Amino acid sequence: MSRFATGVVVLTVGGDEPHAMTANAFSSVSLDPPTVLCSIAHSAVMHSAITASGRFGVSILGAGQEQVARHFADKKRTLGAAQFDGIDWRPGEHTRAPLLSGSLAWLECELSDAHESGDHTIFIGAVLGTGHGSDEPGLLFFDGKFGSPITDGWQPTR
């Protein structure tokens, strides 16, 4: 699957124990009604966070947000509210989930369904609200590296 280029998002849950996780197993499911999915390992903190909250935010990252992606992918980072220290964000109007500033777009979702598959759960979210920000290229993940699209090929960021 490393040969399949994907976009990069940060999933978030608000509340008393806010949490975030970088993900690339994310996709649109339906336009009418607007619905998305994310696939999360049973062992991930985000799995229990989304299950408990029933709502989540999605920040779609731009090419300039690689460090943000790396931060929320780091399993050694401090959890809880402290993981957002130094990160500019605002609480979502519908979910109170942190939505990251500088992102290309934001979604707020209500959990509508969940399907177990192997060691992951596919969470389906009904979109409650959206917004958009920067028009820069998106952050991509391909062959174990972050990069961005360019007109005539792949442009690794590192």
XYZ file of C-alpha atoms in Angstrom:
158
model
C 0.000 0.000 0.000
C 3.030 2.297 0.231
C 2.717 2.737 -3.538
C -0.720 4.338 -3.175
C -0.483 8.122 -2.676
C -2.898 9.500 -0.090
C -3.808 12.847 1.372
C -2.971 13.543 5.012
C -5.439 14.639 7.693
C -5.431 15.151 11.431
C -8.436 13.619 13.172
C -9.458 15.267 16.440
C -11.861 14.746 19.309
C -12.729 17.482 21.808
C -14.082 17.367 25.338
C -12.352 16.810 28.674
C -9.646 14.630 27.094
C -9.005 16.096 23.634
C -6.999 13.923 21.294
C -5.527 14.113 17.791
C -4.032 11.646 15.342
C -2.444 11.975 11.909
C -4.176 9.707 9.411
C -4.106 8.882 5.729
C -6.810 6.184 5.782
C -9.513 8.775 5.150
C -11.951 9.168 2.267
C -15.164 10.712 1.063
C -18.014 8.169 0.984
C -21.024 10.123 -0.233
C -21.838 13.617 -1.431
C -25.552 13.362 -0.655
C -25.660 13.233 2.262
C -22.043 14.312 2.828
C -20.304 11.390 4.512
C -16.669 10.440 5.129
C -14.780 7.485 6.560
C -11.600 6.922 8.512
C -10.010 3.612 9.404
C -8.391 3.397 12.846
C -6.482 0.587 14.550
C -8.183 -0.932 17.580
C -4.988 -0.234 19.567
C -4.965 3.514 18.796
C -6.014 6.004 21.474
C -8.189 7.655 18.797
C -10.249 4.466 18.473
C -11.610 4.761 22.006
C -11.785 8.574 21.761
C -14.084 8.554 18.705
C -16.136 5.704 20.113
C -16.695 7.591 23.392
C -17.297 11.014 21.848
C -19.427 10.066 18.851
C -18.110 13.177 17.082
C -14.827 14.140 15.477
C -13.076 16.834 13.508
C -10.945 16.505 10.392
C -8.257 18.988 9.361
C -7.053 18.402 5.782
C -3.376 19.333 5.762
C -1.540 21.473 3.246
C 1.978 20.890 1.936
C 3.389 23.351 4.495
C 2.004 21.375 7.461
C 4.369 18.398 7.441
C 5.632 19.233 10.961
C 2.047 19.226 12.268
C 1.499 15.814 10.647
C 4.711 14.488 12.202
C 3.767 15.887 15.627
C 0.381 14.150 15.764
C 1.884 10.935 14.368
C 4.511 10.801 17.157
C 3.469 8.093 19.616
C 5.873 9.596 22.211
C 4.132 12.987 22.397
C 2.304 14.038 25.542
C -1.399 13.191 25.314
C -4.460 15.136 26.446
C -4.749 18.902 26.052
C -0.939 19.311 26.256
C -0.504 17.726 22.810
C -2.028 20.909 21.358
C 0.490 23.233 23.079
C 2.115 25.403 20.410
C -0.463 24.347 17.785
C -2.879 27.032 16.575
C -6.455 25.709 16.533
C -10.054 26.592 17.255
C -12.888 24.443 18.613
C -15.403 23.297 16.017
C -18.834 24.887 16.227
C -20.662 21.528 16.026
C -18.252 19.134 17.731
C -15.920 21.279 19.875
C -13.151 19.147 18.321
C -9.930 21.080 17.656
C -9.701 22.267 14.036
C -6.128 23.131 13.052
C -5.352 26.601 11.707
C -3.643 26.777 8.337
C -5.345 23.648 7.042
C -6.757 23.441 3.527
C -10.208 22.498 4.840
C -12.045 21.327 7.937
C -14.894 18.918 8.494
C -16.931 18.276 11.606
C -18.576 14.869 11.771
C -21.012 12.855 13.820
C -20.327 9.136 14.012
C -23.079 7.372 12.076
C -21.696 3.847 11.747
C -18.714 1.647 12.547
C -17.538 -1.563 10.884
C -14.939 -3.923 12.299
C -12.396 -5.170 9.765
C -9.341 -7.091 10.952
C -7.387 -5.001 13.461
C -9.138 -1.753 12.451
C -12.557 -0.160 12.670
C -13.937 1.802 9.738
C -15.731 4.794 11.249
C -18.369 6.490 9.074
C -19.080 10.125 9.847
C -21.990 12.292 8.726
C -20.615 15.750 7.935
C -22.155 18.419 10.174
C -20.130 21.387 8.991
C -17.230 22.381 6.744
C -14.838 25.217 6.113
C -11.844 25.915 3.945
C -8.626 27.844 4.276
C -5.461 27.955 2.214
C -5.275 27.229 -1.516
C -1.770 25.730 -1.313
C -1.167 22.174 -2.580
C -2.181 19.339 -0.293
C 0.183 17.287 1.836
C 0.571 13.781 0.405
C 2.039 10.556 1.740
C 3.689 8.161 -0.712
C 6.306 5.437 -0.320
C 6.853 6.299 3.354
C 7.508 9.989 2.630
C 5.583 13.228 2.832
C 5.376 15.300 -0.335
C 3.185 17.566 -2.409
C 1.774 17.429 -5.930
C 3.420 19.418 -8.677
C 2.283 19.792 -12.266
C 4.624 17.238 -13.784
C 5.476 14.801 -10.996
C 5.929 13.978 -7.333
C 7.763 16.498 -5.174
C 9.048 15.017 -1.886
C 9.232 17.565 0.952
C 12.331 15.815 2.358
